[in-house]
Structures are given as structure tokens and as C-alpha cells.
Amino acid sequence: MIRYPNGKVYKPSQTTQRNHKKDKVELSKSASNRGMDLENDINLSNEYYRDKDIALITKRPTPINIVKVDYSHGARITDAYFEKQSTTDYNGVYKGRYLDFEAKNTKSKTSFPLNNIEKHQIEHLKKVLKHGGIAFFIIQFQAHNQVFLLDASYVINYYENGERKSIPYDVFLKDGIEIKQGFAPRLFYLDAVEEKYFQ
């Protein structure tokens, strides 16, 4: 029995106990669902690649249109909205080559739906390919706990010429490269880039 200095008995509140149980549940959920946050995994991998001086790859910021700024306590944005992103998620340089790629995930077990991709992203990646850059998609199949690199040309072809509104999972197994997952880096996606474009 725990007592306060004044002699009263300590009684934990029910809300404290409930929160403690909730924290345990949240922790177990996050532990069992590691890798579900694809963007975070790529960002951590990019930090690793930068720190090890392997590559310089960054996430493009989402453009913001500022509507109102409060200057009474410095410059503080009080009203703004996100503009539609004009290109892809990531770009950078690896071994003297320009890389440009989009990261997406799907809960589907059988295919990757193309409605996850915007037309302007396809147009942008076509220009990257035209100018000799390396363009690809990193796609996570959450149900299989697998992440793939798929060259942008496959996605562009399915997007523009395919009869389906999705890319079958089998295409990723056959023509994509599965990206190894680990700790540092979280995603070894440059190993997949090396295998696909530098051998």
C-alpha cells in the first residue's frame, strides 16, 4: 500500500489505468505493424544514405499557398492551404545519376490500383525518362509486408495503355525488384536501384 506524506492512501484513478492499458495496446499495434508507414521508412533510409555519403535524396515539400500571416508576434501563418503536388515525392543523385520516384502503398493483396497516381505525375516521370534520368515507383503491399521497386515505364504503360485499372501483384513479382527491409537503412532501396540500373 502506497501512502502520501500526509498519510492518505494513494488510489490510482481508473482513467490512469485505462490509459496505461491503451498505451500497451498502442505499443503492441505499432510493434506488429512496423513498416506500414512507407514515407517514414524512406525518409529514414534517405538520412542513412546521406549520413554515410552514399547518395543525396530528399523529399519534395508539398507546396503551400499562404492566405494570411499574423505579424504581431513575428511572422506566423494563420491561414493556408495545400496546393496540389506538381511532381513526385522524391528526387536526388546517386552515383552521378538523377533519381526521381514516387512512393505509394496499397492494402490490396492482388493488385496496385492506378487511381493512386495522378496524371501530372505520369507526365513528370515521362520527362525524367526522356532526359535520361532514372524514374521508378516504390510500392508497398501491406498485406504481404513487401516493398517493390518498379520502373516507371511499366507504370506509365499500364496507366496509358492498359485495359485494367490496376497493376497485378504478379507484375511486381516478375518485373519488379523486392526491396529488402532492415534497420539501417530501414529500406535498402538503393540496392534495388543498383540491381536494376547499374548492372
JSON list of C-alpha atoms in Angstrom, two decimals:
[
{"chain": "A", "resi": 1, "resn": "MET", "atom": "CA", "xyz": [0.00, 0.00, 0.00]},
{"chain": "A", "resi": 2, "resn": "ILE", "atom": "CA", "xyz": [1.36, 3.41, -1.01]},
{"chain": "A", "resi": 3, "resn": "ARG", "atom": "CA", "xyz": [0.73, 6.45, 1.18]},
{"chain": "A", "resi": 4, "resn": "TYR", "atom": "CA", "xyz": [1.24, 10.14, 0.56]},
{"chain": "A", "resi": 5, "resn": "PRO", "atom": "CA", "xyz": [3.43, 12.08, 3.07]},
{"chain": "A", "resi": 6, "resn": "ASN", "atom": "CA", "xyz": [0.21, 13.28, 4.77]},
{"chain": "A", "resi": 7, "resn": "GLY", "atom": "CA", "xyz": [-0.77, 9.64, 5.46]},
{"chain": "A", "resi": 8, "resn": "LYS", "atom": "CA", "xyz": [-3.57, 9.33, 2.90]},
{"chain": "A", "resi": 9, "resn": "VAL", "atom": "CA", "xyz": [-3.66, 6.16, 0.84]},
{"chain": "A", "resi": 10, "resn": "TYR", "atom": "CA", "xyz": [-2.80, 6.53, -2.85]},
{"chain": "A", "resi": 11, "resn": "LYS", "atom": "CA", "xyz": [-5.60, 5.31, -5.12]},
{"chain": "A", "resi": 12, "resn": "PRO", "atom": "CA", "xyz": [-4.83, 5.29, -8.85]},
{"chain": "A", "resi": 13, "resn": "SER", "atom": "CA", "xyz": [-7.66, 6.72, -10.90]},
{"chain": "A", "resi": 14, "resn": "GLN", "atom": "CA", "xyz": [-9.46, 4.48, -13.38]},
{"chain": "A", "resi": 15, "resn": "THR", "atom": "CA", "xyz": [-8.57, 6.83, -16.23]},
{"chain": "A", "resi": 16, "resn": "THR", "atom": "CA", "xyz": [-4.86, 6.40, -15.46]},
{"chain": "A", "resi": 17, "resn": "GLN", "atom": "CA", "xyz": [-5.25, 2.62, -15.55]},
{"chain": "A", "resi": 18, "resn": "ARG", "atom": "CA", "xyz": [-7.25, 2.76, -18.78]},
{"chain": "A", "resi": 19, "resn": "ASN", "atom": "CA", "xyz": [-4.65, 5.00, -20.42]},
{"chain": "A", "resi": 20, "resn": "HIS", "atom": "CA", "xyz": [-1.89, 2.62, -19.30]},
{"chain": "A", "resi": 21, "resn": "LYS", "atom": "CA", "xyz": [-3.73, -0.30, -20.91]},
{"chain": "A", "resi": 22, "resn": "LYS", "atom": "CA", "xyz": [-4.34, 1.78, -24.03]},
{"chain": "A", "resi": 23, "resn": "ASP", "atom": "CA", "xyz": [-0.63, 2.62, -24.21]},
{"chain": "A", "resi": 24, "resn": "LYS", "atom": "CA", "xyz": [0.20, -1.10, -24.06]},
{"chain": "A", "resi": 25, "resn": "VAL", "atom": "CA", "xyz": [-2.26, -1.84, -26.87]},
{"chain": "A", "resi": 26, "resn": "GLU", "atom": "CA", "xyz": [-0.89, 1.04, -28.97]},
{"chain": "A", "resi": 27, "resn": "LEU", "atom": "CA", "xyz": [2.65, -0.20, -28.39]},
{"chain": "A", "resi": 28, "resn": "SER", "atom": "CA", "xyz": [1.80, -3.75, -29.45]},
{"chain": "A", "resi": 29, "resn": "LYS", "atom": "CA", "xyz": [-0.02, -2.45, -32.52]},
{"chain": "A", "resi": 30, "resn": "SER", "atom": "CA", "xyz": [2.91, -0.31, -33.56]},
{"chain": "A", "resi": 31, "resn": "ALA", "atom": "CA", "xyz": [5.34, -3.18, -33.00]},
{"chain": "A", "resi": 32, "resn": "SER", "atom": "CA", "xyz": [3.26, -5.57, -35.10]},
{"chain": "A", "resi": 33, "resn": "ASN", "atom": "CA", "xyz": [2.73, -3.03, -37.88]},
{"chain": "A", "resi": 34, "resn": "ARG", "atom": "CA", "xyz": [6.31, -1.89, -38.37]},
{"chain": "A", "resi": 35, "resn": "GLY", "atom": "CA", "xyz": [6.93, -0.79, -41.94]},
{"chain": "A", "resi": 36, "resn": "MET", "atom": "CA", "xyz": [3.38, 0.39, -42.56]},
{"chain": "A", "resi": 37, "resn": "ASP", "atom": "CA", "xyz": [4.50, 3.98, -42.75]},
{"chain": "A", "resi": 38, "resn": "LEU", "atom": "CA", "xyz": [6.28, 3.86, -46.09]},
{"chain": "A", "resi": 39, "resn": "GLU", "atom": "CA", "xyz": [7.13, 7.55, -46.25]},
{"chain": "A", "resi": 40, "resn": "ASN", "atom": "CA", "xyz": [8.77, 7.49, -42.84]},
{"chain": "A", "resi": 41, "resn": "ASP", "atom": "CA", "xyz": [10.78, 4.39, -43.82]},
{"chain": "A", "resi": 42, "resn": "ILE", "atom": "CA", "xyz": [12.04, 6.11, -46.96]},
{"chain": "A", "resi": 43, "resn": "ASN", "atom": "CA", "xyz": [12.89, 9.30, -45.07]},
{"chain": "A", "resi": 44, "resn": "LEU", "atom": "CA", "xyz": [14.91, 7.32, -42.50]},
{"chain": "A", "resi": 45, "resn": "SER", "atom": "CA", "xyz": [16.66, 5.46, -45.31]},
{"chain": "A", "resi": 46, "resn": "ASN", "atom": "CA", "xyz": [17.48, 8.74, -47.04]},
{"chain": "A", "resi": 47, "resn": "GLU", "atom": "CA", "xyz": [19.02, 10.08, -43.81]},
{"chain": "A", "resi": 48, "resn": "TYR", "atom": "CA", "xyz": [21.14, 6.94, -43.59]},
{"chain": "A", "resi": 49, "resn": "TYR", "atom": "CA", "xyz": [22.28, 7.25, -47.23]},
{"chain": "A", "resi": 50, "resn": "ARG", "atom": "CA", "xyz": [23.09, 10.93, -46.71]},
{"chain": "A", "resi": 51, "resn": "ASP", "atom": "CA", "xyz": [24.95, 10.38, -43.44]},
{"chain": "A", "resi": 52, "resn": "LYS", "atom": "CA", "xyz": [27.02, 7.58, -45.00]},
{"chain": "A", "resi": 53, "resn": "ASP", "atom": "CA", "xyz": [27.67, 9.82, -48.06]},
{"chain": "A", "resi": 54, "resn": "ILE", "atom": "CA", "xyz": [26.16, 7.18, -50.38]},
{"chain": "A", "resi": 55, "resn": "ALA", "atom": "CA", "xyz": [23.54, 9.37, -52.06]},
{"chain": "A", "resi": 56, "resn": "LEU", "atom": "CA", "xyz": [21.68, 12.65, -51.70]},
{"chain": "A", "resi": 57, "resn": "ILE", "atom": "CA", "xyz": [17.95, 12.08, -51.99]},
{"chain": "A", "resi": 58, "resn": "THR", "atom": "CA", "xyz": [15.30, 14.34, -50.50]},
{"chain": "A", "resi": 59, "resn": "LYS", "atom": "CA", "xyz": [11.54, 14.50, -50.17]},
{"chain": "A", "resi": 60, "resn": "ARG", "atom": "CA", "xyz": [9.95, 17.32, -52.08]},
{"chain": "A", "resi": 61, "resn": "PRO", "atom": "CA", "xyz": [7.91, 19.58, -49.83]},
{"chain": "A", "resi": 62, "resn": "THR", "atom": "CA", "xyz": [4.21, 19.90, -50.57]},
{"chain": "A", "resi": 63, "resn": "PRO", "atom": "CA", "xyz": [3.58, 23.42, -51.91]},
{"chain": "A", "resi": 64, "resn": "ILE", "atom": "CA", "xyz": [1.54, 25.62, -49.57]},
{"chain": "A", "resi": 65, "resn": "ASN", "atom": "CA", "xyz": [-0.48, 28.65, -50.64]},
{"chain": "A", "resi": 66, "resn": "ILE", "atom": "CA", "xyz": [-0.35, 31.21, -47.81]},
{"chain": "A", "resi": 67, "resn": "VAL", "atom": "CA", "xyz": [-3.55, 33.19, -47.37]},
{"chain": "A", "resi": 68, "resn": "LYS", "atom": "CA", "xyz": [-2.98, 35.12, -44.13]},
{"chain": "A", "resi": 69, "resn": "VAL", "atom": "CA", "xyz": [0.03, 35.94, -41.94]},
{"chain": "A", "resi": 70, "resn": "ASP", "atom": "CA", "xyz": [-0.03, 37.38, -38.41]},
{"chain": "A", "resi": 71, "resn": "TYR", "atom": "CA", "xyz": [2.90, 39.76, -37.91]},
{"chain": "A", "resi": 72, "resn": "SER", "atom": "CA", "xyz": [2.02, 40.77, -34.33]},
{"chain": "A", "resi": 73, "resn": "HIS", "atom": "CA", "xyz": [4.39, 38.13, -32.84]},
{"chain": "A", "resi": 74, "resn": "GLY", "atom": "CA", "xyz": [6.84, 37.67, -35.68]},
{"chain": "A", "resi": 75, "resn": "ALA", "atom": "CA", "xyz": [5.61, 36.15, -38.92]},
{"chain": "A", "resi": 76, "resn": "ARG", "atom": "CA", "xyz": [3.10, 33.39, -38.13]},
{"chain": "A", "resi": 77, "resn": "ILE", "atom": "CA", "xyz": [0.97, 31.74, -40.81]},
{"chain": "A", "resi": 78, "resn": "THR", "atom": "CA", "xyz": [-2.65, 31.75, -39.63]},
{"chain": "A", "resi": 79, "resn": "ASP", "atom": "CA", "xyz": [-4.39, 30.60, -42.81]},
{"chain": "A", "resi": 80, "resn": "ALA", "atom": "CA", "xyz": [-3.05, 28.48, -45.64]},
{"chain": "A", "resi": 81, "resn": "TYR", "atom": "CA", "xyz": [-3.95, 25.51, -47.80]},
{"chain": "A", "resi": 82, "resn": "PHE", "atom": "CA", "xyz": [-2.04, 22.77, -49.57]},
{"chain": "A", "resi": 83, "resn": "GLU", "atom": "CA", "xyz": [-1.71, 23.13, -53.30]},
{"chain": "A", "resi": 84, "resn": "LYS", "atom": "CA", "xyz": [-1.85, 20.03, -55.46]},
{"chain": "A", "resi": 85, "resn": "GLN", "atom": "CA", "xyz": [1.60, 18.47, -55.60]},
{"chain": "A", "resi": 86, "resn": "SER", "atom": "CA", "xyz": [3.07, 19.11, -59.02]},
{"chain": "A", "resi": 87, "resn": "THR", "atom": "CA", "xyz": [5.57, 16.28, -59.31]},
{"chain": "A", "resi": 88, "resn": "THR", "atom": "CA", "xyz": [6.71, 13.18, -57.41]},
{"chain": "A", "resi": 89, "resn": "ASP", "atom": "CA", "xyz": [7.64, 12.52, -53.80]},
{"chain": "A", "resi": 90, "resn": "TYR", "atom": "CA", "xyz": [11.43, 12.16, -54.01]},
{"chain": "A", "resi": 91, "resn": "ASN", "atom": "CA", "xyz": [14.41, 13.14, -56.14]},
{"chain": "A", "resi": 92, "resn": "GLY", "atom": "CA", "xyz": [18.16, 13.22, -55.84]},
{"chain": "A", "resi": 93, "resn": "VAL", "atom": "CA", "xyz": [21.51, 11.98, -57.07]},
{"chain": "A", "resi": 94, "resn": "TYR", "atom": "CA", "xyz": [23.14, 8.57, -56.81]},
{"chain": "A", "resi": 95, "resn": "LYS", "atom": "CA", "xyz": [26.47, 7.72, -58.48]},
{"chain": "A", "resi": 96, "resn": "GLY", "atom": "CA", "xyz": [26.16, 10.75, -60.74]},
{"chain": "A", "resi": 97, "resn": "ARG", "atom": "CA", "xyz": [22.67, 9.83, -61.97]},
{"chain": "A", "resi": 98, "resn": "TYR", "atom": "CA", "xyz": [19.47, 11.74, -61.32]},
{"chain": "A", "resi": 99, "resn": "LEU", "atom": "CA", "xyz": [16.77, 9.74, -59.49]},
{"chain": "A", "resi": 100, "resn": "ASP", "atom": "CA", "xyz": [13.10, 10.64, -59.37]},
{"chain": "A", "resi": 101, "resn": "PHE", "atom": "CA", "xyz": [10.44, 8.46, -57.78]},
{"chain": "A", "resi": 102, "resn": "GLU", "atom": "CA", "xyz": [7.00, 8.23, -56.27]},
{"chain": "A", "resi": 103, "resn": "ALA", "atom": "CA", "xyz": [6.14, 6.14, -53.21]},
{"chain": "A", "resi": 104, "resn": "LYS", "atom": "CA", "xyz": [2.74, 4.51, -52.79]},
{"chain": "A", "resi": 105, "resn": "ASN", "atom": "CA", "xyz": [1.20, 1.76, -50.71]},
{"chain": "A", "resi": 106, "resn": "THR", "atom": "CA", "xyz": [-1.81, -0.47, -51.12]},
{"chain": "A", "resi": 107, "resn": "LYS", "atom": "CA", "xyz": [-3.83, -2.74, -48.85]},
{"chain": "A", "resi": 108, "resn": "SER", "atom": "CA", "xyz": [-4.83, -4.93, -51.79]},
{"chain": "A", "resi": 109, "resn": "LYS", "atom": "CA", "xyz": [-3.35, -8.43, -51.96]},
{"chain": "A", "resi": 110, "resn": "THR", "atom": "CA", "xyz": [-3.80, -8.83, -55.71]},
{"chain": "A", "resi": 111, "resn": "SER", "atom": "CA", "xyz": [-3.01, -5.53, -57.44]},
{"chain": "A", "resi": 112, "resn": "PHE", "atom": "CA", "xyz": [-1.92, -1.91, -57.18]},
{"chain": "A", "resi": 113, "resn": "PRO", "atom": "CA", "xyz": [-4.76, 0.47, -58.15]},
{"chain": "A", "resi": 114, "resn": "LEU", "atom": "CA", "xyz": [-3.74, 3.11, -60.70]},
{"chain": "A", "resi": 115, "resn": "ASN", "atom": "CA", "xyz": [-6.18, 5.67, -59.31]},
{"chain": "A", "resi": 116, "resn": "ASN", "atom": "CA", "xyz": [-3.49, 6.25, -56.64]},
{"chain": "A", "resi": 117, "resn": "ILE", "atom": "CA", "xyz": [-1.44, 8.03, -59.31]},
{"chain": "A", "resi": 118, "resn": "GLU", "atom": "CA", "xyz": [-2.15, 11.48, -60.74]},
{"chain": "A", "resi": 119, "resn": "LYS", "atom": "CA", "xyz": [-1.82, 12.23, -64.45]},
{"chain": "A", "resi": 120, "resn": "HIS", "atom": "CA", "xyz": [0.65, 15.07, -63.82]},
{"chain": "A", "resi": 121, "resn": "GLN", "atom": "CA", "xyz": [2.93, 12.62, -62.02]},
{"chain": "A", "resi": 122, "resn": "ILE", "atom": "CA", "xyz": [2.95, 10.35, -65.08]},
{"chain": "A", "resi": 123, "resn": "GLU", "atom": "CA", "xyz": [3.76, 13.34, -67.31]},
{"chain": "A", "resi": 124, "resn": "HIS", "atom": "CA", "xyz": [6.58, 14.38, -65.00]},
{"chain": "A", "resi": 125, "resn": "LEU", "atom": "CA", "xyz": [8.13, 10.90, -64.95]},
{"chain": "A", "resi": 126, "resn": "LYS", "atom": "CA", "xyz": [7.91, 10.67, -68.74]},
{"chain": "A", "resi": 127, "resn": "LYS", "atom": "CA", "xyz": [10.00, 13.86, -68.95]},
{"chain": "A", "resi": 128, "resn": "VAL", "atom": "CA", "xyz": [12.53, 12.45, -66.46]},
{"chain": "A", "resi": 129, "resn": "LEU", "atom": "CA", "xyz": [12.94, 9.36, -68.66]},
{"chain": "A", "resi": 130, "resn": "LYS", "atom": "CA", "xyz": [13.16, 11.48, -71.81]},
{"chain": "A", "resi": 131, "resn": "HIS", "atom": "CA", "xyz": [16.07, 13.44, -70.33]},
{"chain": "A", "resi": 132, "resn": "GLY", "atom": "CA", "xyz": [17.97, 10.33, -69.24]},
{"chain": "A", "resi": 133, "resn": "GLY", "atom": "CA", "xyz": [17.05, 10.27, -65.57]},
{"chain": "A", "resi": 134, "resn": "ILE", "atom": "CA", "xyz": [16.14, 7.18, -63.57]},
{"chain": "A", "resi": 135, "resn": "ALA", "atom": "CA", "xyz": [12.43, 7.09, -62.74]},
{"chain": "A", "resi": 136, "resn": "PHE", "atom": "CA", "xyz": [10.62, 4.47, -60.70]},
{"chain": "A", "resi": 137, "resn": "PHE", "atom": "CA", "xyz": [7.93, 3.74, -58.15]},
{"chain": "A", "resi": 138, "resn": "ILE", "atom": "CA", "xyz": [8.36, 2.26, -54.70]},
{"chain": "A", "resi": 139, "resn": "ILE", "atom": "CA", "xyz": [5.18, 0.33, -53.96]},
{"chain": "A", "resi": 140, "resn": "GLN", "atom": "CA", "xyz": [4.35, -1.27, -50.65]},
{"chain": "A", "resi": 141, "resn": "PHE", "atom": "CA", "xyz": [1.91, -4.20, -50.50]},
{"chain": "A", "resi": 142, "resn": "GLN", "atom": "CA", "xyz": [0.88, -4.00, -46.85]},
{"chain": "A", "resi": 143, "resn": "ALA", "atom": "CA", "xyz": [-0.94, -7.35, -46.89]},
{"chain": "A", "resi": 144, "resn": "HIS", "atom": "CA", "xyz": [2.23, -9.15, -47.99]},
{"chain": "A", "resi": 145, "resn": "ASN", "atom": "CA", "xyz": [4.64, -6.96, -45.97]},
{"chain": "A", "resi": 146, "resn": "GLN", "atom": "CA", "xyz": [6.60, -6.46, -49.20]},
{"chain": "A", "resi": 147, "resn": "VAL", "atom": "CA", "xyz": [8.02, -3.36, -50.84]},
{"chain": "A", "resi": 148, "resn": "PHE", "atom": "CA", "xyz": [8.95, -3.29, -54.53]},
{"chain": "A", "resi": 149, "resn": "LEU", "atom": "CA", "xyz": [10.82, -1.05, -56.93]},
{"chain": "A", "resi": 150, "resn": "LEU", "atom": "CA", "xyz": [9.07, -0.95, -60.31]},
{"chain": "A", "resi": 151, "resn": "ASP", "atom": "CA", "xyz": [10.49, 1.02, -63.22]},
{"chain": "A", "resi": 152, "resn": "ALA", "atom": "CA", "xyz": [8.29, 3.98, -64.18]},
{"chain": "A", "resi": 153, "resn": "SER", "atom": "CA", "xyz": [7.97, 2.72, -67.76]},
{"chain": "A", "resi": 154, "resn": "TYR", "atom": "CA", "xyz": [5.81, -0.21, -66.56]},
{"chain": "A", "resi": 155, "resn": "VAL", "atom": "CA", "xyz": [3.53, 2.08, -64.60]},
{"chain": "A", "resi": 156, "resn": "ILE", "atom": "CA", "xyz": [3.30, 4.59, -67.47]},
{"chain": "A", "resi": 157, "resn": "ASN", "atom": "CA", "xyz": [2.43, 1.78, -69.90]},
{"chain": "A", "resi": 158, "resn": "TYR", "atom": "CA", "xyz": [-0.33, 0.41, -67.64]},
{"chain": "A", "resi": 159, "resn": "TYR", "atom": "CA", "xyz": [-1.61, 3.91, -66.94]},
{"chain": "A", "resi": 160, "resn": "GLU", "atom": "CA", "xyz": [-1.83, 4.96, -70.59]},
{"chain": "A", "resi": 161, "resn": "ASN", "atom": "CA", "xyz": [-2.38, 1.70, -72.50]},
{"chain": "A", "resi": 162, "resn": "GLY", "atom": "CA", "xyz": [-3.61, -0.91, -70.06]},
{"chain": "A", "resi": 163, "resn": "GLU", "atom": "CA", "xyz": [-7.13, -2.27, -70.16]},
{"chain": "A", "resi": 164, "resn": "ARG", "atom": "CA", "xyz": [-7.00, -2.75, -66.39]},
{"chain": "A", "resi": 165, "resn": "LYS", "atom": "CA", "xyz": [-7.29, -0.01, -63.79]},
{"chain": "A", "resi": 166, "resn": "SER", "atom": "CA", "xyz": [-4.60, -1.67, -61.71]},
{"chain": "A", "resi": 167, "resn": "ILE", "atom": "CA", "xyz": [-1.23, -3.41, -61.98]},
{"chain": "A", "resi": 168, "resn": "PRO", "atom": "CA", "xyz": [-1.39, -7.08, -60.93]},
{"chain": "A", "resi": 169, "resn": "TYR", "atom": "CA", "xyz": [0.72, -8.18, -57.97]},
{"chain": "A", "resi": 170, "resn": "ASP", "atom": "CA", "xyz": [2.30, -10.80, -60.27]},
{"chain": "A", "resi": 171, "resn": "VAL", "atom": "CA", "xyz": [3.87, -7.99, -62.35]},
{"chain": "A", "resi": 172, "resn": "PHE", "atom": "CA", "xyz": [5.75, -6.82, -59.26]},
{"chain": "A", "resi": 173, "resn": "LEU", "atom": "CA", "xyz": [6.95, -10.36, -58.59]},
{"chain": "A", "resi": 174, "resn": "LYS", "atom": "CA", "xyz": [8.07, -10.83, -62.21]},
{"chain": "A", "resi": 175, "resn": "ASP", "atom": "CA", "xyz": [9.32, -7.39, -63.30]},
{"chain": "A", "resi": 176, "resn": "GLY", "atom": "CA", "xyz": [9.85, -5.50, -60.06]},
{"chain": "A", "resi": 177, "resn": "ILE", "atom": "CA", "xyz": [12.64, -5.87, -57.53]},
{"chain": "A", "resi": 178, "resn": "GLU", "atom": "CA", "xyz": [11.72, -6.60, -53.94]},
{"chain": "A", "resi": 179, "resn": "ILE", "atom": "CA", "xyz": [13.36, -4.14, -51.57]},
{"chain": "A", "resi": 180, "resn": "LYS", "atom": "CA", "xyz": [14.98, -5.68, -48.52]},
{"chain": "A", "resi": 181, "resn": "GLN", "atom": "CA", "xyz": [13.81, -4.30, -45.18]},
{"chain": "A", "resi": 182, "resn": "GLY", "atom": "CA", "xyz": [16.04, -3.86, -42.17]},
{"chain": "A", "resi": 183, "resn": "PHE", "atom": "CA", "xyz": [17.13, -1.42, -39.51]},
{"chain": "A", "resi": 184, "resn": "ALA", "atom": "CA", "xyz": [19.80, 0.82, -41.05]},
{"chain": "A", "resi": 185, "resn": "PRO", "atom": "CA", "xyz": [18.71, 1.66, -43.61]},
{"chain": "A", "resi": 186, "resn": "ARG", "atom": "CA", "xyz": [15.08, 0.78, -43.00]},
{"chain": "A", "resi": 187, "resn": "LEU", "atom": "CA", "xyz": [14.63, 0.10, -46.74]},
{"chain": "A", "resi": 188, "resn": "PHE", "atom": "CA", "xyz": [17.60, -0.98, -48.82]},
{"chain": "A", "resi": 189, "resn": "TYR", "atom": "CA", "xyz": [16.06, 0.61, -51.90]},
{"chain": "A", "resi": 190, "resn": "LEU", "atom": "CA", "xyz": [19.39, 1.73, -53.37]},
{"chain": "A", "resi": 191, "resn": "ASP", "atom": "CA", "xyz": [20.38, -1.95, -53.56]},
{"chain": "A", "resi": 192, "resn": "ALA", "atom": "CA", "xyz": [17.34, -2.40, -55.82]},
{"chain": "A", "resi": 193, "resn": "VAL", "atom": "CA", "xyz": [18.35, 0.71, -57.83]},
{"chain": "A", "resi": 194, "resn": "GLU", "atom": "CA", "xyz": [21.85, -0.72, -58.19]},
{"chain": "A", "resi": 195, "resn": "GLU", "atom": "CA", "xyz": [20.50, -4.07, -59.40]},
{"chain": "A", "resi": 196, "resn": "LYS", "atom": "CA", "xyz": [18.06, -2.51, -61.87]},
{"chain": "A", "resi": 197, "resn": "TYR", "atom": "CA", "xyz": [20.03, 0.40, -63.32]},
{"chain": "A", "resi": 198, "resn": "PHE", "atom": "CA", "xyz": [23.74, -0.09, -62.65]},
{"chain": "A", "resi": 199, "resn": "GLN", "atom": "CA", "xyz": [24.48, -3.70, -63.66]}
]
